[in-house]
XYZ file of C-alpha atoms in Angstrom:
523
model
C 18.686 -26.735 -4.077
C 17.769 -28.457 -0.971
C 20.809 -26.927 1.355
C 22.233 -25.796 -1.076
C 23.083 -22.602 1.294
C 25.707 -24.904 3.116
C 27.971 -25.211 0.007
C 27.793 -20.961 -0.224
C 28.903 -21.110 3.070
C 31.567 -23.115 2.677
C 32.656 -21.240 -0.147
C 32.671 -17.947 2.130
C 34.270 -19.307 4.823
C 37.010 -20.484 2.685
C 38.120 -17.200 2.403
C 38.021 -17.231 -1.290
C 35.790 -14.410 -1.703
C 34.892 -10.686 -0.302
C 31.403 -9.701 0.322
C 31.048 -7.968 -3.757
C 32.484 -11.685 -4.993
C 30.142 -13.799 -3.417
C 27.309 -11.620 -4.870
C 28.578 -12.133 -8.011
C 28.295 -16.030 -7.196
C 25.049 -16.339 -5.562
C 23.464 -13.996 -8.419
C 25.681 -16.872 -11.571
C 24.586 -20.034 -9.341
C 20.760 -18.860 -7.851
C 19.640 -22.123 -8.884
C 22.482 -24.052 -6.788
C 22.554 -22.241 -3.887
C 19.289 -20.374 -3.607
C 21.079 -17.703 -2.052
C 19.588 -14.050 -2.801
C 22.383 -12.168 -3.845
C 21.046 -8.738 -2.873
C 20.793 -9.972 0.812
C 24.661 -10.970 1.504
C 25.707 -8.146 4.202
C 28.664 -7.704 6.509
C 27.802 -6.561 9.786
C 30.211 -7.172 12.741
C 32.605 -9.452 11.166
C 29.544 -11.746 10.376
C 27.995 -12.342 7.114
C 24.203 -12.414 7.001
C 22.434 -13.392 4.339
C 19.007 -14.823 2.370
C 18.512 -18.209 1.175
C 15.921 -20.679 -0.355
C 15.593 -23.914 1.779
C 13.382 -26.653 0.438
C 11.002 -23.695 -1.018
C 11.115 -22.197 2.155
C 12.787 -18.456 2.766
C 15.359 -18.431 6.006
C 18.518 -16.182 7.286
C 21.825 -17.278 7.820
C 24.432 -16.179 9.552
C 28.013 -17.024 9.251
C 29.459 -16.170 12.941
C 32.142 -14.376 13.342
C 34.196 -14.970 16.321
C 32.448 -14.419 19.226
C 33.273 -11.478 20.998
C 30.566 -9.946 23.006
C 29.721 -7.742 21.082
C 29.065 -10.920 17.803
C 27.557 -12.998 20.685
C 24.886 -9.857 21.632
C 24.420 -9.673 17.764
C 23.881 -13.238 17.184
C 21.897 -14.151 20.915
C 19.252 -11.435 19.191
C 18.354 -13.088 16.073
C 16.976 -16.795 17.348
C 16.993 -20.266 15.036
C 18.731 -23.316 14.818
C 23.148 -23.705 15.235
C 25.393 -25.801 13.569
C 28.833 -25.876 12.591
C 30.389 -25.649 9.106
C 33.974 -25.951 8.487
C 34.615 -25.359 12.297
C 32.637 -22.260 11.892
C 29.170 -21.127 13.507
C 26.304 -21.092 11.635
C 22.838 -20.179 12.802
C 19.694 -20.677 10.062
C 16.153 -18.321 11.316
C 13.132 -18.277 10.076
C 11.748 -15.146 8.550
C 9.704 -14.896 12.164
C 8.226 -11.740 13.701
C 10.804 -12.009 16.555
C 13.883 -11.948 13.721
C 12.245 -9.623 12.058
C 12.342 -7.172 14.760
C 16.237 -7.977 15.554
C 16.547 -6.958 12.013
C 14.902 -3.695 12.263
C 17.370 -3.013 15.205
C 20.817 -4.011 13.631
C 19.999 -2.869 9.942
C 18.418 0.212 9.955
C 17.360 0.142 6.338
C 14.889 -2.111 7.143
C 12.902 0.146 9.538
C 10.205 1.796 7.647
C 10.758 5.655 7.018
C 8.622 8.922 6.088
C 9.315 10.729 2.645
C 7.236 14.178 3.637
C 5.889 16.817 0.745
C 8.155 16.873 -2.213
C 8.128 13.520 -3.813
C 6.474 11.319 -5.407
C 5.359 7.868 -3.661
C 3.658 4.936 -4.503
C 1.649 2.858 -1.889
C 2.539 -0.619 -2.569
C 0.004 -2.896 -0.741
C 1.136 -6.641 -0.482
C -1.964 -8.857 0.660
C -0.422 -11.941 -0.052
C 3.346 -10.561 1.310
C 5.509 -11.893 -2.002
C 5.140 -8.645 -4.557
C 7.708 -6.186 -2.405
C 10.993 -8.296 -3.790
C 9.110 -7.829 -6.914
C 8.228 -3.905 -6.524
C 11.915 -3.020 -5.265
C 13.298 -4.069 -8.718
C 11.215 -1.696 -10.616
C 11.621 0.957 -7.746
C 14.878 1.114 -7.585
C 15.562 1.950 -11.220
C 12.995 5.463 -10.453
C 12.907 7.785 -7.867
C 9.558 7.157 -6.996
C 9.806 6.229 -3.018
C 7.616 2.950 -2.054
C 5.211 2.536 0.174
C 5.538 -1.039 0.898
C 3.918 -1.582 3.547
C 0.403 -1.141 3.245
C -3.088 -2.304 3.988
C -6.312 -1.571 5.825
C -8.497 -3.003 8.894
C -10.818 -4.298 6.490
C -8.332 -5.943 3.957
C -6.170 -7.528 7.451
C -9.705 -8.931 8.799
C -9.981 -10.458 5.347
C -6.759 -12.408 4.516
C -6.535 -12.768 8.734
C -2.991 -10.838 8.533
C -1.859 -8.487 11.024
C 0.183 -5.399 10.829
C 3.147 -7.325 12.178
C 3.156 -9.953 9.176
C 2.625 -6.409 7.181
C 5.869 -4.679 8.171
C 7.752 -7.684 8.982
C 7.144 -9.000 5.166
C 8.062 -5.184 4.017
C 11.354 -5.370 5.972
C 12.334 -9.432 5.074
C 11.583 -8.149 0.845
C 13.990 -4.812 1.496
C 16.325 -7.069 3.168
C 16.347 -9.278 0.543
C 16.765 -6.946 -2.429
C 19.153 -4.855 -0.450
C 17.281 -2.051 -0.941
C 18.262 1.334 1.508
C 17.128 3.685 -0.060
C 14.132 3.957 1.854
C 10.661 2.441 2.361
C 7.255 3.191 3.842
C 4.403 1.458 6.201
C 1.171 2.571 6.027
C -1.725 2.355 8.389
C -4.073 3.081 5.607
C -7.505 3.866 6.205
C -7.781 3.688 10.199
C -10.452 5.280 11.622
C -10.552 5.054 15.591
C -7.718 6.406 18.281
C -6.759 2.427 19.341
C -6.288 1.466 15.682
C -3.898 4.876 15.174
C -1.806 4.391 18.141
C -1.186 0.496 17.804
C 0.279 1.210 14.036
C 2.702 4.072 15.507
C 3.718 1.619 18.284
C 4.465 -0.714 15.580
C 6.904 2.056 13.915
C 4.204 2.337 11.139
C 5.939 5.572 9.166
C 2.561 7.096 7.921
C -0.875 7.059 9.041
C -3.901 6.997 6.438
C -6.712 8.556 8.783
C -10.238 7.750 7.064
C -12.652 10.045 7.886
C -15.520 8.421 5.929
C -17.729 7.951 9.542
C -17.429 11.658 10.836
C -18.429 13.097 7.616
C -22.063 13.501 7.137
C -22.940 12.299 3.717
C -26.550 12.582 5.132
C -26.543 16.272 4.042
C -26.079 17.016 -0.020
C -30.362 15.451 0.096
C -31.413 17.154 3.298
C -34.062 20.682 2.409
C -32.387 23.822 2.468
C -34.852 24.556 5.857
C -33.462 21.481 7.591
C -29.734 22.471 6.200
C -30.466 25.844 7.806
C -32.068 24.253 11.350
C -28.954 21.742 11.390
C -26.246 24.970 10.449
C -27.532 27.268 13.005
C -27.403 24.390 15.787
C -23.942 25.618 15.660
C -21.876 27.652 18.464
C -22.592 31.100 17.857
C -18.955 32.184 17.692
C -18.089 29.256 15.834
C -20.206 30.010 13.119
C -19.378 33.779 13.952
C -15.894 32.842 12.619
C -16.383 30.618 9.985
C -19.120 33.181 8.254
C -16.359 35.878 8.907
C -13.023 34.006 6.745
C -15.502 32.378 4.173
C -18.194 34.121 3.798
C -18.849 35.717 0.049
C -15.288 35.448 -0.254
C -12.972 35.060 -3.242
C -9.936 32.909 -2.891
C -6.947 32.316 -5.758
C -5.443 29.777 -6.186
C -2.908 28.912 -9.041
C -2.811 25.470 -10.471
C 0.791 25.392 -12.414
C -0.450 25.166 -16.538
C -3.097 28.094 -16.639
C -2.400 30.231 -13.302
C -5.050 31.601 -11.197
C -8.409 29.819 -10.264
C -11.033 31.868 -8.049
C -12.388 29.820 -5.215
C -16.009 31.634 -3.566
C -18.415 31.005 -0.775
C -22.136 31.787 -0.992
C -24.324 31.466 1.757
C -25.782 27.626 1.070
C -22.599 25.884 -0.534
C -20.610 27.025 3.000
C -23.369 26.286 5.472
C -23.666 22.384 3.551
C -20.063 22.057 3.983
C -19.520 23.192 7.435
C -22.404 20.168 8.195
C -20.663 17.714 5.939
C -17.325 17.899 7.514
C -17.170 19.743 10.789
C -17.241 16.466 12.383
C -14.205 15.244 10.617
C -12.566 18.298 11.621
C -13.024 17.572 15.319
C -11.712 14.117 14.893
C -8.211 15.083 12.772
C -7.448 17.830 14.866
C -7.649 15.256 17.931
C -6.242 12.504 16.500
C -3.124 14.552 15.070
C -2.720 16.777 18.209
C -3.281 13.983 21.046
C -1.571 11.209 19.235
C 0.592 11.958 16.231
C 2.341 14.835 17.243
C 2.777 13.663 20.450
C 4.681 10.622 19.029
C 7.981 12.360 18.816
C 8.873 11.561 15.011
C 8.560 12.228 11.522
C 5.388 10.586 9.998
C 3.729 10.754 7.015
C -0.093 12.256 7.835
C -2.785 11.574 5.357
C -6.231 12.434 5.664
C -8.573 10.977 4.044
C -12.176 12.461 2.779
C -13.205 10.321 -0.270
C -14.597 7.832 0.996
C -18.617 9.836 0.662
C -21.472 9.837 -1.463
C -20.686 12.583 -3.844
C -17.464 14.493 -4.528
C -15.280 16.624 -2.883
C -15.994 20.306 -4.720
C -13.118 22.390 -5.154
C -14.707 25.073 -2.443
C -15.393 21.773 0.290
C -11.756 20.815 -0.447
C -10.443 24.624 0.248
C -12.901 24.696 3.242
C -10.890 21.633 5.057
C -7.342 22.743 3.934
C -7.772 25.957 5.332
C -9.582 24.615 8.701
C -6.687 22.400 8.975
C -4.133 24.905 9.036
C -6.078 26.921 10.885
C -5.887 24.386 13.436
C -2.332 23.720 13.267
C -2.549 20.454 11.892
C -0.071 19.054 9.593
C -1.418 17.794 6.673
C 0.999 15.095 4.712
C -1.192 14.839 2.296
C -5.091 14.547 1.025
C -7.287 12.458 -0.622
C -10.360 13.861 -1.596
C -13.219 11.773 -4.098
C -12.580 13.232 -7.035
C -15.398 13.063 -10.252
C -16.109 9.855 -12.354
C -15.239 6.626 -10.599
C -12.475 4.806 -9.114
C -13.402 1.706 -8.403
C -11.046 -1.389 -7.413
C -9.300 -2.997 -10.617
C -10.138 -1.347 -13.536
C -9.585 2.117 -15.612
C -11.234 5.609 -14.279
C -14.766 5.545 -15.875
C -15.747 8.832 -16.227
C -15.523 12.004 -18.179
C -12.194 13.055 -19.102
C -12.835 16.250 -19.450
C -14.412 17.200 -16.488
C -11.369 15.069 -14.390
C -8.882 17.681 -15.778
C -11.155 20.431 -15.043
C -11.848 19.763 -11.490
C -8.376 17.951 -10.459
C -5.730 20.995 -11.549
C -7.677 22.830 -9.206
C -7.225 20.555 -6.633
C -3.780 19.848 -7.158
C -4.140 24.348 -6.636
C -5.473 23.434 -3.379
C -2.562 20.591 -2.485
C -0.164 23.562 -3.734
C -1.132 26.279 -1.769
C -1.352 24.445 1.523
C 1.693 22.597 0.734
C 0.566 19.146 0.646
C 0.836 16.077 -1.648
C -2.543 14.450 -3.398
C -3.167 11.190 -3.096
C -5.000 9.054 -5.283
C -7.333 5.871 -3.906
C -8.234 2.647 -5.605
C -4.985 4.278 -7.764
C -4.262 0.560 -9.169
C -5.086 0.661 -13.532
C -6.334 4.085 -13.549
C -4.437 4.096 -17.150
C -6.854 7.344 -18.275
C -5.827 9.814 -15.758
C -2.766 9.277 -15.169
C -1.165 11.539 -17.413
C -3.448 14.376 -16.006
C -2.599 13.173 -12.424
C 1.026 13.758 -13.285
C 0.742 16.797 -15.256
C -1.184 19.037 -12.375
C 1.085 17.582 -9.510
C 4.546 17.917 -11.405
C 5.262 14.371 -9.804
C 4.363 15.577 -6.141
C 1.715 13.174 -5.598
C 0.769 9.669 -3.522
C -0.772 6.814 -5.488
C -2.051 3.859 -3.913
C -2.356 0.512 -5.201
C -2.975 -3.176 -3.596
C -5.717 -5.483 -5.348
C -3.462 -4.929 -9.080
C -0.911 -6.809 -6.984
C -3.211 -9.868 -6.161
C -4.381 -10.148 -9.338
C -0.571 -9.681 -10.627
C -0.729 -13.215 -8.685
C -3.595 -14.935 -10.313
C -2.220 -14.160 -13.699
C 0.777 -16.168 -12.923
C -1.141 -19.024 -11.618
C -3.501 -18.761 -14.618
C -0.082 -19.365 -16.852
C 1.264 -21.743 -14.900
C -1.557 -24.043 -12.340
C -4.456 -23.411 -15.183
C -6.122 -26.244 -12.899
C -5.713 -24.201 -9.713
C -6.803 -21.077 -11.128
C -9.760 -22.744 -12.769
C -10.559 -23.511 -8.722
C -10.259 -20.366 -7.480
C -12.332 -18.121 -11.042
C -15.091 -20.830 -9.779
C -14.899 -20.579 -6.153
C -14.713 -16.365 -6.850
C -18.050 -16.466 -9.130
C -19.721 -18.244 -6.170
C -18.790 -15.977 -3.802
C -18.981 -12.396 -5.371
C -22.262 -11.120 -3.929
C -20.642 -11.880 -0.514
C -17.943 -9.608 -1.061
C -19.994 -7.007 -2.121
C -20.881 -6.104 1.362
C -17.036 -5.154 1.907
C -16.307 -3.341 -1.755
C -18.451 -0.940 -4.089
C -18.294 -2.194 -7.524
C -20.341 -2.214 -10.662
C -19.534 -5.173 -12.039
C -22.021 -7.589 -14.622
C -21.441 -10.328 -14.252
C -23.708 -11.647 -18.326
C -20.254 -10.036 -18.905
C -17.865 -12.414 -17.661
C -16.275 -15.095 -19.715
C -17.283 -19.007 -19.189
C -14.052 -20.212 -18.926
C -15.640 -24.114 -19.030
C -15.038 -23.920 -23.049
C -11.765 -22.215 -22.707
C -7.998 -24.044 -23.701
C -5.823 -23.395 -20.228
C -3.284 -21.289 -23.025
C -6.259 -18.885 -23.249
C -7.194 -18.669 -19.079
C -4.976 -15.698 -18.537
C -6.735 -13.357 -20.709
C -9.563 -13.687 -18.438
C -7.724 -11.413 -16.324
C -7.987 -8.400 -19.205
C -11.992 -8.425 -19.045
C -13.218 -5.267 -16.789
C -15.368 -8.003 -14.686
C -13.807 -10.580 -14.557
C -11.183 -8.325 -12.625
C -13.584 -7.157 -10.216
C -15.032 -10.546 -9.617
C -11.294 -11.480 -8.629
C -10.489 -8.146 -7.058
C -13.250 -7.934 -4.566
C -12.729 -11.965 -3.202
C -9.657 -12.045 -2.058
C -10.176 -12.645 1.064
C -12.948 -15.657 0.717
C -10.190 -17.283 -1.594
C -8.007 -16.692 0.405
C -9.557 -17.950 4.022
C -11.965 -20.594 2.886
C -11.390 -24.174 4.583
C -12.615 -27.550 3.587
C -14.566 -29.752 6.708
C -11.413 -30.814 7.670
C -10.265 -27.209 8.524
C -7.278 -27.087 5.877
C -7.280 -24.098 3.480
C -8.951 -24.956 -0.092
C -7.159 -22.611 -2.609
C -4.798 -20.459 -0.502
C -1.765 -23.207 0.254
C -1.676 -24.214 -3.427
C -1.658 -20.462 -3.955
C 1.668 -19.797 -2.321
C 3.457 -22.558 -3.143
C 2.723 -22.015 -6.754
C 3.983 -18.147 -6.107
C 6.731 -19.314 -4.411
C 7.870 -22.232 -7.400
C 7.315 -19.163 -9.921
C 8.969 -16.191 -7.300
C 10.778 -14.764 -10.563
C 7.554 -15.321 -12.636
C 5.874 -13.078 -10.888
C 8.594 -10.729 -9.913
C 8.307 -9.530 -13.617
C 4.445 -9.669 -13.975
C 4.815 -7.132 -10.997
C 7.521 -4.790 -12.572
C 5.754 -4.514 -15.669
C 2.736 -3.748 -14.594
C 3.311 -1.110 -11.924
C 5.593 0.156 -14.162
C 3.391 0.991 -16.682
C 1.707 3.086 -13.999
C 4.659 4.745 -13.696
C 5.360 5.417 -17.277
C 1.836 7.361 -17.418
C 1.984 8.782 -13.892
C 5.733 10.458 -15.098
C 4.733 11.273 -18.723
C 3.826 14.503 -18.258
C 6.335 15.542 -14.766
């Protein structure tokens, strides 16, 4: 396939094919040309397409006559120039510079905000390789994809940047010819500077993590200490809060069974105020002083799920009501639901209790006009039908680590020796990784692969404890180096997935497709 793109250029330059015919040709003979058919575009008379050349993805531009307009276009892209059939052709690396030029000239490769009326899915891609597979599934549905979604924690663990994340999404959108719009989420941002950075880069969604502003000590405080803390607040604030909520009853209407009553007594109100008061001030500041002045549409998500105890309906209602009073326009809100939403495995908890509480959370979100957001939404198959039923498809679900595990599944199939190295490394460094993630993994249950055949290795990724071990050690796996400063595993991981990209895309389509099928089952 090396330099097969040159043969494709010659055929295009000969004038034998229009754009649609060129796409058909590229699709039929991908093994020969290495040209991604959906990436073929015509702009200002120039032909653009992506190719895989000697295993590396690049962009090609077949340049039309060098008018001033075409010269301006082609000079925005940096790369090597050569002549093919007396036409100027540029071969470009998928660099940050060229990604910025791509977003300038092909607006569909820039992220957009989705608003409050759809089902969207966060498709975090820790490797920067998964988005084409996601798009091949998404384009068959009405789901809106948030392709660029990473937290600062994930970036630090993988040694990537927000530029890397957004660029990978833009190139994937161009490769797959996806023109229906994708989102870019600055996920779990905790500071003013982090929010500004994501907005400056053009991210279309901000998920504000309020965990450091939420007082997790309050649930364990004595009534006396709660009283003391509460009455240290500003008297005018206390007066207003009690007038608005104390001994009042509010009605919310769930989509299935009708009215639900929410009431506040003195004890619960005081604790809720102390738990969420500083977080509300922080949210208000970020929205009015940073997001709103950005002067463009931004999906603003508030995350209050990083707490020690589940978000009660009263707490959710209070937070939503206070945000509305302060004029904060929230697109989505992530409560902490009852039970466990742990990484890489299905929901842990009482399904009946979850449904009982979830329908109230959904009703509150409907009343205040935003969507619920489901964090650690990967692989929560037991509760997906409930989520779809009560949100009627107006919800955001975040996934990330499950896409990494699908990559490991492909490696287990195609390069079992590499998978064994990854697995052993993950077990050796598991406890180090638990500093970053809460899991209840029992290492005694983790399969011993030393006696397994290569054919049986993919079955390891079905076992919950093994999934969690592999899930949370991703950063250590991807950044480990030997004494010579070379990566122990990363380069082999990328080369394997690059070689078997179609298998990876198919695995993602199947796995994320299972998520969407269950989420939409009751809509």
